[in-house]
Amino acid sequence: MKRLFWNQLLYLWQIIRFRFICWLSLICFSIIFLSTQLINSSHTSIFNLFFADTSQGTSFNFILWLVYFLIPLLIVLNSFKLLWQTTIMHLRGLQIPPKNFTVVTMLLMGVIAFAYVFVTLLVMLLVTALFKLPSLSFFNLADWQAIPLLFINNFLGIYFTLILQGTIGKFNSALGLIIPASLLIMTSLLKWPLNPLNNLIIMRFNFPGFLLLVLATLIMVIVYGIIDHFFSVE
């Protein structure tokens, strides 16, 4: 399993390298540029600019939030389908159990989500310290509590959308992108209590919503595993 993971990670990196570097550079540059515009602000943090309540804010907040959470989907696209098409015969020749393919795929999605959230939040923290911007504050939590919680929250949200993209993409690659993107747009505009992605907007954050996001992510992992087991082309 370990060897399979590292081999597939290397192949996946070759597929997504250009998109990953370009999109990540774009969002990081945007964070840095926008931070320079907040230097004289004593109330607005770079975190609030990206993750504030878009339904009550400006169209600019809506665009920033949507772009931030759409980028992982645009990085991945149909990469996993292409990955397995190029390596499946070789791997099956090594008699690797099919369930290992599924586990490794979900782990690789987790790696992408983790790397994206880690780098972007790190850049936000660095520019906050460098330009002495207001720090992250939500749900009455101190900095040292809010940052880890925001990291976990964003990771789960992005991982959920990637799993959803991968599940639907097994049947139709275009819908695999359209449906998660539509869910993100709906999230940014409407406050539907049962939407697991509500917590990605920090003004709506609450712990019942966080538990809903965790539960929804676990359900999607199970659904993905079932579909991959029963509907993958032998």
mmCIF file of C-alpha atoms in Angstrom:
data_model
loop_
_atom_site.group_PDB
_atom_site.id
_atom_site.type_symbol
_atom_site.label_atom_id
_atom_site.label_comp_id
_atom_site.label_asym_id
_atom_site.label_seq_id
_atom_site.Cartn_x
_atom_site.Cartn_y
_atom_site.Cartn_z
ATOM 1 C CA MET A 1 0.000 0.000 0.000
ATOM 2 C CA LYS A 2 2.781 2.428 0.925
ATOM 3 C CA ARG A 3 4.677 1.797 -2.301
ATOM 4 C CA LEU A 4 1.476 2.109 -4.338
ATOM 5 C CA PHE A 5 0.698 5.438 -2.666
ATOM 6 C CA TRP A 6 4.092 6.983 -3.436
ATOM 7 C CA ASN A 7 4.109 5.671 -7.007
ATOM 8 C CA GLN A 8 0.651 7.065 -7.690
ATOM 9 C CA LEU A 9 1.503 10.344 -5.983
ATOM 10 C CA LEU A 10 4.450 10.742 -8.352
ATOM 11 C CA TYR A 11 2.288 9.998 -11.395
ATOM 12 C CA LEU A 12 -0.436 12.338 -10.131
ATOM 13 C CA TRP A 13 2.072 15.140 -9.612
ATOM 14 C CA GLN A 14 3.199 14.800 -13.226
ATOM 15 C CA ILE A 15 -0.432 15.181 -14.327
ATOM 16 C CA ILE A 16 -1.453 18.118 -12.138
ATOM 17 C CA ARG A 17 1.899 19.874 -11.647
ATOM 18 C CA PHE A 18 1.271 22.736 -14.078
ATOM 19 C CA ARG A 19 -2.297 23.402 -12.882
ATOM 20 C CA PHE A 20 -1.331 23.059 -9.234
ATOM 21 C CA ILE A 21 1.558 25.518 -9.456
ATOM 22 C CA CYS A 22 -0.368 28.028 -11.584
ATOM 23 C CA TRP A 23 -3.570 28.048 -9.538
ATOM 24 C CA LEU A 24 -1.766 28.009 -6.205
ATOM 25 C CA SER A 25 0.507 30.840 -7.318
ATOM 26 C CA LEU A 26 -2.532 32.833 -8.432
ATOM 27 C CA ILE A 27 -4.359 32.506 -5.122
ATOM 28 C CA CYS A 28 -1.201 33.217 -3.101
ATOM 29 C CA PHE A 29 -0.434 36.295 -5.198
ATOM 30 C CA SER A 30 -4.022 37.460 -4.672
ATOM 31 C CA ILE A 31 -3.663 37.017 -0.911
ATOM 32 C CA ILE A 32 -0.444 39.047 -0.851
ATOM 33 C CA PHE A 33 -1.811 41.791 -3.109
ATOM 34 C CA LEU A 34 -5.064 42.151 -1.178
ATOM 35 C CA SER A 35 -3.160 42.194 2.097
ATOM 36 C CA THR A 36 -1.288 45.291 0.958
ATOM 37 C CA GLN A 37 -4.650 46.999 0.506
ATOM 38 C CA LEU A 38 -5.578 46.263 4.127
ATOM 39 C CA ILE A 39 -2.482 47.750 5.761
ATOM 40 C CA ASN A 40 -4.363 50.779 7.077
ATOM 41 C CA SER A 41 -7.427 48.790 8.081
ATOM 42 C CA SER A 42 -7.920 48.140 11.774
ATOM 43 C CA HIS A 43 -10.962 45.898 11.423
ATOM 44 C CA THR A 44 -10.781 43.729 8.288
ATOM 45 C CA SER A 45 -8.411 40.763 8.276
ATOM 46 C CA ILE A 46 -7.320 38.866 5.181
ATOM 47 C CA PHE A 47 -9.193 35.864 6.593
ATOM 48 C CA ASN A 48 -12.465 37.781 6.778
ATOM 49 C CA LEU A 49 -11.928 39.084 3.263
ATOM 50 C CA PHE A 50 -11.871 35.530 1.893
ATOM 51 C CA PHE A 51 -14.188 33.692 4.264
ATOM 52 C CA ALA A 52 -16.747 36.297 5.421
ATOM 53 C CA ASP A 53 -20.488 35.944 4.921
ATOM 54 C CA THR A 54 -20.844 36.360 1.160
ATOM 55 C CA SER A 55 -24.639 36.584 1.252
ATOM 56 C CA GLN A 56 -24.423 39.838 3.210
ATOM 57 C CA GLY A 57 -21.181 41.197 1.799
ATOM 58 C CA THR A 58 -20.152 42.608 -1.540
ATOM 59 C CA SER A 59 -19.841 40.778 -4.836
ATOM 60 C CA PHE A 60 -16.086 41.004 -4.278
ATOM 61 C CA ASN A 61 -16.349 38.776 -1.183
ATOM 62 C CA PHE A 62 -18.493 36.363 -3.156
ATOM 63 C CA ILE A 63 -15.874 36.089 -5.909
ATOM 64 C CA LEU A 64 -12.939 35.624 -3.518
ATOM 65 C CA TRP A 65 -14.701 32.933 -1.503
ATOM 66 C CA LEU A 66 -15.911 31.096 -4.578
ATOM 67 C CA VAL A 67 -12.543 31.207 -6.342
ATOM 68 C CA TYR A 68 -10.742 29.959 -3.232
ATOM 69 C CA PHE A 69 -12.895 26.837 -2.958
ATOM 70 C CA LEU A 70 -13.214 26.249 -6.703
ATOM 71 C CA ILE A 71 -9.464 26.139 -7.325
ATOM 72 C CA PRO A 72 -8.936 22.612 -5.887
ATOM 73 C CA LEU A 73 -11.642 21.322 -8.246
ATOM 74 C CA LEU A 74 -9.916 23.023 -11.180
ATOM 75 C CA ILE A 75 -6.572 21.566 -10.134
ATOM 76 C CA VAL A 76 -7.936 18.030 -10.094
ATOM 77 C CA LEU A 77 -10.454 17.999 -12.997
ATOM 78 C CA ASN A 78 -10.272 14.440 -14.440
ATOM 79 C CA SER A 79 -6.752 13.760 -13.136
ATOM 80 C CA PHE A 80 -7.651 10.626 -11.191
ATOM 81 C CA LYS A 81 -9.441 9.059 -14.128
ATOM 82 C CA LEU A 82 -6.403 9.769 -16.283
ATOM 83 C CA LEU A 83 -4.093 8.485 -13.552
ATOM 84 C CA TRP A 84 -5.739 5.087 -13.354
ATOM 85 C CA GLN A 85 -6.122 4.784 -17.124
ATOM 86 C CA THR A 86 -2.362 5.160 -17.528
ATOM 87 C CA THR A 87 -1.316 2.861 -14.671
ATOM 88 C CA ILE A 88 -4.136 0.366 -14.095
ATOM 89 C CA MET A 89 -2.845 -2.425 -16.349
ATOM 90 C CA HIS A 90 0.622 -2.309 -14.830
ATOM 91 C CA LEU A 91 -0.741 -2.266 -11.292
ATOM 92 C CA ARG A 92 -3.142 -5.119 -11.907
ATOM 93 C CA GLY A 93 -0.264 -7.062 -13.382
ATOM 94 C CA LEU A 94 1.310 -6.809 -9.939
ATOM 95 C CA GLN A 95 -1.903 -8.338 -8.487
ATOM 96 C CA ILE A 96 -2.637 -5.371 -6.240
ATOM 97 C CA PRO A 97 -6.143 -5.691 -4.688
ATOM 98 C CA PRO A 98 -8.705 -3.294 -6.249
ATOM 99 C CA LYS A 99 -9.642 -1.914 -2.821
ATOM 100 C CA ASN A 100 -6.100 -0.553 -2.526
ATOM 101 C CA PHE A 101 -6.737 1.591 -5.612
ATOM 102 C CA THR A 102 -9.756 3.150 -3.908
ATOM 103 C CA VAL A 103 -7.947 3.819 -0.638
ATOM 104 C CA VAL A 104 -4.962 5.378 -2.401
ATOM 105 C CA THR A 105 -7.216 7.601 -4.523
ATOM 106 C CA MET A 106 -8.947 8.980 -1.438
ATOM 107 C CA LEU A 107 -5.593 9.506 0.264
ATOM 108 C CA LEU A 108 -4.314 11.430 -2.750
ATOM 109 C CA MET A 109 -7.397 13.657 -2.671
ATOM 110 C CA GLY A 110 -6.606 14.299 0.968
ATOM 111 C CA VAL A 111 -3.020 15.224 0.111
ATOM 112 C CA ILE A 112 -4.204 17.802 -2.435
ATOM 113 C CA ALA A 113 -6.711 19.308 0.008
ATOM 114 C CA PHE A 114 -4.130 19.376 2.817
ATOM 115 C CA ALA A 115 -1.405 20.980 0.693
ATOM 116 C CA TYR A 116 -3.750 23.636 -0.692
ATOM 117 C CA VAL A 117 -5.190 24.660 2.678
ATOM 118 C CA PHE A 118 -1.799 24.529 4.412
ATOM 119 C CA VAL A 119 -0.036 26.750 1.872
ATOM 120 C CA THR A 120 -2.834 29.308 1.546
ATOM 121 C CA LEU A 121 -3.423 29.686 5.279
ATOM 122 C CA LEU A 122 0.329 29.869 5.872
ATOM 123 C CA VAL A 123 0.557 32.743 3.390
ATOM 124 C CA MET A 124 -2.356 34.464 5.147
ATOM 125 C CA LEU A 125 -0.615 34.092 8.494
ATOM 126 C CA LEU A 126 2.670 35.415 7.108
ATOM 127 C CA VAL A 127 1.147 38.517 5.509
ATOM 128 C CA THR A 128 -0.876 39.149 8.663
ATOM 129 C CA ALA A 129 2.333 39.184 10.691
ATOM 130 C CA LEU A 130 4.360 41.075 8.075
ATOM 131 C CA PHE A 131 1.841 43.859 7.467
ATOM 132 C CA LYS A 132 0.506 43.814 11.053
ATOM 133 C CA LEU A 133 -3.042 43.162 9.917
ATOM 134 C CA PRO A 134 -5.952 42.247 12.203
ATOM 135 C CA SER A 135 -5.769 38.579 13.146
ATOM 136 C CA LEU A 136 -8.374 35.904 12.603
ATOM 137 C CA SER A 137 -11.251 36.061 15.039
ATOM 138 C CA PHE A 138 -14.438 34.051 14.909
ATOM 139 C CA PHE A 139 -16.710 32.121 17.260
ATOM 140 C CA ASN A 140 -15.062 33.889 20.236
ATOM 141 C CA LEU A 141 -11.875 31.883 19.766
ATOM 142 C CA ALA A 142 -8.332 33.139 20.279
ATOM 143 C CA ASP A 143 -5.789 33.041 17.443
ATOM 144 C CA TRP A 144 -4.173 29.798 18.533
ATOM 145 C CA GLN A 145 -7.584 28.108 18.626
ATOM 146 C CA ALA A 146 -9.139 29.745 15.569
ATOM 147 C CA ILE A 147 -6.365 28.953 13.064
ATOM 148 C CA PRO A 148 -6.297 25.150 13.624
ATOM 149 C CA LEU A 149 -10.093 25.053 13.571
ATOM 150 C CA LEU A 150 -10.206 27.056 10.340
ATOM 151 C CA PHE A 151 -7.602 24.710 8.849
ATOM 152 C CA ILE A 152 -9.586 21.585 9.730
ATOM 153 C CA ASN A 153 -12.842 23.195 8.611
ATOM 154 C CA ASN A 154 -11.466 24.254 5.210
ATOM 155 C CA PHE A 155 -9.694 20.924 4.728
ATOM 156 C CA LEU A 156 -12.901 18.980 5.326
ATOM 157 C CA GLY A 157 -14.882 21.257 3.010
ATOM 158 C CA ILE A 158 -12.388 20.950 0.165
ATOM 159 C CA TYR A 159 -11.962 17.213 0.718
ATOM 160 C CA PHE A 160 -15.751 16.822 0.605
ATOM 161 C CA THR A 161 -15.973 18.650 -2.736
ATOM 162 C CA LEU A 162 -13.081 16.620 -4.186
ATOM 163 C CA ILE A 163 -14.700 13.338 -3.137
ATOM 164 C CA LEU A 164 -17.996 14.548 -4.619
ATOM 165 C CA GLN A 165 -16.214 15.508 -7.829
ATOM 166 C CA GLY A 166 -14.504 12.120 -7.986
ATOM 167 C CA THR A 167 -17.734 10.209 -7.329
ATOM 168 C CA ILE A 168 -19.786 11.997 -9.982
ATOM 169 C CA GLY A 169 -16.815 12.163 -12.339
ATOM 170 C CA LYS A 170 -16.798 8.373 -12.591
ATOM 171 C CA PHE A 171 -19.974 8.699 -14.662
ATOM 172 C CA ASN A 172 -19.518 12.124 -16.257
ATOM 173 C CA SER A 173 -16.392 14.270 -15.945
ATOM 174 C CA ALA A 174 -18.204 17.523 -16.768
ATOM 175 C CA LEU A 175 -20.896 16.942 -14.139
ATOM 176 C CA GLY A 176 -18.147 16.041 -11.698
ATOM 177 C CA LEU A 177 -17.057 19.670 -11.867
ATOM 178 C CA ILE A 178 -20.443 21.334 -12.420
ATOM 179 C CA ILE A 179 -22.298 19.818 -9.454
ATOM 180 C CA PRO A 180 -19.718 20.649 -6.730
ATOM 181 C CA ALA A 181 -19.299 24.121 -8.263
ATOM 182 C CA SER A 182 -23.077 24.629 -8.199
ATOM 183 C CA LEU A 183 -23.173 23.531 -4.561
ATOM 184 C CA LEU A 184 -20.489 26.093 -3.721
ATOM 185 C CA ILE A 185 -22.408 28.846 -5.518
ATOM 186 C CA MET A 186 -25.601 27.885 -3.692
ATOM 187 C CA THR A 187 -23.693 27.900 -0.394
ATOM 188 C CA SER A 188 -22.369 31.395 -0.987
ATOM 189 C CA LEU A 189 -25.816 32.808 -1.763
ATOM 190 C CA LEU A 190 -28.208 30.864 0.452
ATOM 191 C CA LYS A 191 -28.265 29.960 4.140
ATOM 192 C CA TRP A 192 -29.624 26.429 4.041
ATOM 193 C CA PRO A 193 -29.105 24.874 7.519
ATOM 194 C CA LEU A 194 -28.630 21.344 6.171
ATOM 195 C CA ASN A 195 -25.912 22.355 3.725
ATOM 196 C CA PRO A 196 -22.667 20.765 5.018
ATOM 197 C CA LEU A 197 -20.594 23.498 3.344
ATOM 198 C CA ASN A 198 -22.208 26.334 5.331
ATOM 199 C CA ASN A 199 -19.310 26.330 7.776
ATOM 200 C CA LEU A 200 -16.883 27.342 5.045
ATOM 201 C CA ILE A 201 -18.225 30.865 5.578
ATOM 202 C CA ILE A 202 -16.865 31.785 9.008
ATOM 203 C CA MET A 203 -19.753 34.075 9.921
ATOM 204 C CA ARG A 204 -22.024 31.016 9.747
ATOM 205 C CA PHE A 205 -19.700 28.743 11.705
ATOM 206 C CA ASN A 206 -21.204 26.686 14.509
ATOM 207 C CA PHE A 207 -20.268 23.361 16.033
ATOM 208 C CA PRO A 208 -23.450 21.505 14.952
ATOM 209 C CA GLY A 209 -22.642 22.634 11.406
ATOM 210 C CA PHE A 210 -19.059 21.441 11.862
ATOM 211 C CA LEU A 211 -20.288 18.011 12.952
ATOM 212 C CA LEU A 212 -22.593 17.971 9.920
ATOM 213 C CA LEU A 213 -19.592 18.641 7.673
ATOM 214 C CA VAL A 214 -17.628 15.816 9.317
ATOM 215 C CA LEU A 215 -20.582 13.434 8.927
ATOM 216 C CA ALA A 216 -21.192 14.450 5.297
ATOM 217 C CA THR A 217 -17.515 13.904 4.483
ATOM 218 C CA LEU A 218 -17.546 10.442 6.054
ATOM 219 C CA ILE A 219 -20.703 9.560 4.115
ATOM 220 C CA MET A 220 -19.126 10.713 0.846
ATOM 221 C CA VAL A 221 -16.032 8.610 1.568
ATOM 222 C CA ILE A 222 -18.254 5.548 2.058
ATOM 223 C CA VAL A 223 -20.308 6.320 -1.067
ATOM 224 C CA TYR A 224 -17.153 6.789 -3.114
ATOM 225 C CA GLY A 225 -15.779 3.479 -1.855
ATOM 226 C CA ILE A 226 -19.001 1.621 -2.697
ATOM 227 C CA ILE A 227 -19.291 3.123 -6.173
ATOM 228 C CA ASP A 228 -15.632 2.500 -6.903
ATOM 229 C CA HIS A 229 -15.991 -1.125 -5.801
ATOM 230 C CA PHE A 230 -19.164 -1.987 -7.722
ATOM 231 C CA PHE A 231 -19.013 0.258 -10.779
ATOM 232 C CA SER A 232 -15.341 0.476 -11.737
ATOM 233 C CA VAL A 233 -14.558 -1.103 -15.074
ATOM 234 C CA GLU A 234 -12.848 -4.387 -14.525
#
